[in-house]
Amino acid sequence: MRVAFAGLGVMGYPMAGYLAKAGHEVTVYNRTTEKAERWAQEFRGALSSTPGKAASDAEIVFACVGNDDDVREVILGDDGILASIPEGGIIVDHTTASAIVAREVAAAAAGKNVGFLDAPLSGGQAGAENGQLTIMVGGDEDTFERARPVMDAYAKAITLIGPVGHGQMAKMVNQICIAGVVQGLAEALNFAKRAELDVPKVIEAISKGAAQSWQMENRWETMAADQFDFGFAVEWMRKDLGIAIEESEKNGANLEMTKLVDGFYAEVQELGGNRWDTSSLIARLEN
Amino acid sequence: MRVAFAGLGVMGYPMAGYLAKAGHEVTVYNRTTEKAERWAQEFRGALSSTPGKAASDAEIVFACVGNDDDVREVILGDDGILASIPEGGIIVDHTTASAIVAREVAAAAAGKNVGFLDAPLSGGQAGAENGQLTIMVGGDEDTFERARPVMDAYAKAITLIGPVGHGQMAKMVNQICIAGVVQGLAEALNFAKRAELDVPKVIEAISKGAAQSWQMENRWETMAADQFDFGFAVEWMRKDLGIAIEESEKNGANLEMTKLVDGFYAEVQELGGNRWDTSSLIARLEN
């Protein structure tokens, strides 16, 4: 299938690569051209100088960019995807963005007989590099069923949650859970250290029961060692939590702890942790 | 082996039963005699009218009571275990209590050449009934090795964390983790409901990734349905968090979120949730 991919960041670069390896004809666009050139060379694909040119003969166009404004620019801009994608095509947005921008873009696309899916990712950089991402999708079922086999190239699980915007909302649910889990784990490990406990033994004892979590299994060791130079960056987590908090002001959800943790992440940024992994919440407890 | 068990609550009753089924000669004590009589009949064991009498010819005496004061009374009281247990014996306290009372009791026991282990449990009522508890132990290695084969009767995992008090501290680490996980999950599910998402699909999508937890797997469905009439009660969770918070004032750990969640549990109590499961944190968000 002819596809295009806009946004070759740490996620998009390997994802577009998996599309090429799956046999699709892939044209990429990236704001920094050098990266697109490197990608085109590595995966023997094509590149374009604007998202619109990349999309001009594609059946499905993927975007994976930074935030709401980037989504608007790359999809709705003058040289954007929607200006050029052939009628009947599909735009899949893998960016974690607001449900509002998802609905806005979907409406504009519908006006041109183009399908739209909001399809934020979880699984992080490692998931993208291993082609094992989890994708939460909002959109209609027909569009979903057409795009799903293509996304299979880089996913281990793809779930249609509901109508447009619900992929983004599901991602927010995910991030709210993580905020609570990581802060609890951070306070617990900080407590364990201050009480001079044998941390590996404590984790051994509690890691199979009611306190268990993915974060405990995969992050306790680096957290206990104050290693944060990897993973999903604090600045991206703050962007996501900001979207969730903004949304909660509309739907009336009470995100009291989430707001507290968002403030803690701001403190981590002040410690120099803008690019640290999300698990770095423990850093502010150790000062 | 001749053993005694003081405290036949929802945990102690089945635990003492497993000791009897494992072939030990068990004498039980319970504040409410009727329960001890029922136990003695069900498991063909003996009962005594005071903890001291129950302990008078036992090699190992287990206690599983309510709080620090109960531990002091049942072990250190005039008719308590330590007044009668033969020299060379071991007292194992399965109560979740403070590290302070653990050290206090251990010192008194050492003065009479009696070993002591603080050995709080996790796994809840179901774990006790299935003989599948997790036990976090504080004490010396010799005492631990002598008591371990007996505790095997009702445990799936027994870990010596460190010296006396460290079993209790490990339990606090466990409860701090749970406070964060459950509050995050509560806010996330509340958000999902208010956003009118298909909650089972959201959970399906996020339950294998970085947001995963035992609480998500085992509690999302009852939380989403506002069912809390089971499990580990809010009043016991508040007791445990209170111990953790008190301890943190001594060791300097920062339990900011834990304190917030403790206050949320107090609100749940005001809603009538004193006996509700720990997952009932979501109840206060839905009012």
Coordinates of N, CA and C in Angstrom, one line a residue, chain A residues 163-236:
Chain A
P163 N -15.7 6.5 19.6 CA -15.7 7.5 18.5 C -14.4 8.4 18.6
V164 N -14.2 9.2 17.6 CA -13.1 10.1 17.6 C -12.9 10.9 18.9
G165 N -11.7 10.9 19.4 CA -11.4 11.6 20.7 C -11.2 10.5 21.8
H166 N -11.8 9.4 21.6 CA -11.8 8.4 22.7 C -10.4 7.7 22.8
G167 N -9.7 7.7 21.7 CA -8.3 7.2 21.8 C -7.5 8.1 22.7
Q168 N -7.6 9.4 22.5 CA -6.9 10.3 23.3 C -7.3 10.2 24.8
M169 N -8.6 10.1 25.0 CA -9.1 10.0 26.4 C -8.6 8.8 27.1
A170 N -8.5 7.7 26.3 CA -8.0 6.4 26.9 C -6.5 6.6 27.3
K171 N -5.8 7.3 26.5 CA -4.4 7.6 26.8 C -4.3 8.4 28.1
M172 N -5.2 9.4 28.3 CA -5.2 10.2 29.5 C -5.5 9.3 30.7
V173 N -6.4 8.3 30.6 CA -6.7 7.4 31.7 C -5.4 6.6 32.0
N174 N -4.7 6.2 31.0 CA -3.4 5.5 31.2 C -2.4 6.4 32.0
Q175 N -2.3 7.7 31.6 CA -1.3 8.5 32.2 C -1.7 8.9 33.7
I176 N -3.0 9.0 33.9 CA -3.4 9.3 35.3 C -3.1 8.1 36.2
C177 N -3.3 6.9 35.7 CA -2.9 5.7 36.5 C -1.4 5.7 36.8
I178 N -0.6 6.1 35.8 CA 0.9 6.1 35.9 C 1.3 7.1 37.0
A179 N 0.6 8.3 36.9 CA 1.0 9.3 37.9 C 0.9 8.8 39.3
G180 N -0.2 8.1 39.6 CA -0.5 7.5 41.0 C 0.5 6.4 41.3
V181 N 0.7 5.5 40.4 CA 1.6 4.4 40.6 C 3.0 4.9 40.9
V182 N 3.5 5.8 40.1 CA 4.9 6.2 40.2 C 5.1 7.0 41.5
Q183 N 4.2 7.9 41.8 CA 4.3 8.7 43.0 C 4.3 7.8 44.2
G184 N 3.4 6.8 44.3 CA 3.3 5.8 45.4 C 4.6 5.1 45.5
L185 N 5.1 4.6 44.4 CA 6.4 3.9 44.4 C 7.6 4.7 44.8
A186 N 7.6 6.0 44.4 CA 8.6 6.9 44.7 C 8.6 7.2 46.3
E187 N 7.5 7.4 46.8 CA 7.4 7.6 48.3 C 7.8 6.4 49.0
A188 N 7.3 5.2 48.5 CA 7.6 4.0 49.2 C 9.1 3.7 49.2
L189 N 9.8 3.9 48.0 CA 11.2 3.6 47.9 C 12.0 4.6 48.7
N190 N 11.6 5.9 48.8 CA 12.2 6.9 49.6 C 12.1 6.5 51.1
F191 N 10.9 6.0 51.4 CA 10.7 5.6 52.8 C 11.6 4.4 53.1
A192 N 11.7 3.5 52.2 CA 12.5 2.3 52.4 C 14.0 2.6 52.6
K193 N 14.5 3.6 51.8 CA 15.9 4.0 51.9 C 16.1 4.7 53.3
R194 N 15.2 5.6 53.6 CA 15.4 6.4 54.9 C 15.3 5.5 56.1
A195 N 14.5 4.4 56.0 CA 14.4 3.4 57.1 C 15.5 2.4 57.0
E196 N 16.5 2.6 56.1 CA 17.6 1.7 55.9 C 17.2 0.2 55.7
L197 N 16.2 0.0 55.0 CA 15.8 -1.3 54.6 C 16.6 -1.9 53.5
D198 N 16.6 -3.2 53.4 CA 17.3 -3.9 52.3 C 16.3 -3.9 51.1
V199 N 16.4 -2.8 50.2 CA 15.4 -2.6 49.2 C 15.1 -3.8 48.3
P200 N 16.1 -4.5 47.8 CA 15.8 -5.6 46.9 C 15.0 -6.7 47.7
K201 N 15.2 -6.9 48.9 CA 14.4 -7.9 49.7 C 13.0 -7.4 49.9
V202 N 12.8 -6.1 50.1 CA 11.5 -5.6 50.3 C 10.7 -5.8 49.0
I203 N 11.4 -5.4 47.8 CA 10.7 -5.6 46.5 C 10.4 -7.1 46.3
E204 N 11.3 -7.9 46.6 CA 11.1 -9.4 46.5 C 9.8 -9.8 47.2
A205 N 9.7 -9.2 48.4 CA 8.6 -9.6 49.3 C 7.2 -9.1 48.8
I206 N 7.2 -7.9 48.3 CA 5.9 -7.2 48.0 C 5.5 -7.2 46.5
S207 N 6.4 -7.7 45.6 CA 6.2 -7.5 44.2 C 5.2 -8.5 43.6
K208 N 4.7 -9.4 44.3 CA 3.7 -10.4 43.8 C 2.3 -10.1 44.3
G209 N 2.2 -9.2 45.2 CA 0.9 -9.0 45.8 C 0.2 -7.7 45.4
A210 N -0.6 -7.1 46.3 CA -1.5 -6.0 46.0 C -0.8 -4.7 45.7
A211 N 0.5 -4.7 45.9 CA 1.2 -3.4 45.6 C 1.9 -3.5 44.3
Q212 N 1.8 -4.7 43.6 CA 2.5 -4.9 42.4 C 2.1 -4.0 41.2
S213 N 3.0 -3.6 40.4 CA 2.7 -2.8 39.2 C 3.8 -3.0 38.2
W214 N 3.5 -2.7 36.9 CA 4.5 -2.6 35.9 C 5.7 -1.7 36.3
Q215 N 5.3 -0.6 36.8 CA 6.4 0.4 37.2 C 7.3 -0.2 38.3
M216 N 6.7 -1.0 39.3 CA 7.5 -1.6 40.3 C 8.5 -2.6 39.7
E217 N 7.9 -3.4 38.8 CA 8.8 -4.5 38.2 C 9.9 -3.9 37.3
N218 N 9.5 -2.8 36.6 CA 10.5 -2.3 35.5 C 11.3 -1.1 36.0
R219 N 10.9 -0.5 37.1 CA 11.6 0.8 37.4 C 12.1 0.8 38.8
W220 N 11.8 -0.1 39.7 CA 12.3 0.0 41.1 C 13.8 0.1 41.2
E221 N 14.5 -0.6 40.3 CA 15.9 -0.7 40.5 C 16.6 0.6 40.0
T222 N 16.1 1.1 38.9 CA 16.7 2.4 38.4 C 16.3 3.5 39.4
M223 N 15.1 3.5 39.9 CA 14.6 4.5 40.8 C 15.5 4.5 42.1
A224 N 15.7 3.3 42.6 CA 16.5 3.2 43.8 C 17.9 3.6 43.6
A225 N 18.4 3.5 42.3 CA 19.8 4.0 42.0 C 19.8 5.4 41.4
D226 N 18.7 6.1 41.4 CA 18.6 7.4 40.9 C 19.1 7.5 39.4
Q227 N 18.7 6.6 38.6 CA 19.0 6.6 37.2 C 17.8 6.9 36.4
F228 N 17.8 8.0 35.7 CA 16.6 8.5 35.0 C 16.9 8.9 33.5
D229 N 18.1 8.5 33.0 CA 18.5 9.0 31.7 C 18.0 8.1 30.6
F230 N 16.7 7.9 30.5 CA 16.2 7.0 29.5 C 14.6 7.2 29.6
G231 N 13.9 6.5 28.7 CA 12.5 6.3 28.9 C 11.6 7.5 28.5
F232 N 10.5 7.6 29.1 CA 9.5 8.6 28.7 C 9.7 9.9 29.5
A233 N 10.0 11.0 28.7 CA 10.5 12.2 29.4 C 9.4 13.0 30.2
V234 N 9.9 13.6 31.3 CA 9.0 14.4 32.2 C 8.3 15.4 31.4
E235 N 9.0 16.1 30.4 CA 8.3 17.2 29.7 C 7.1 16.6 28.9
W236 N 7.2 15.4 28.4 CA 6.1 14.8 27.7 C 5.0 14.3 28.6

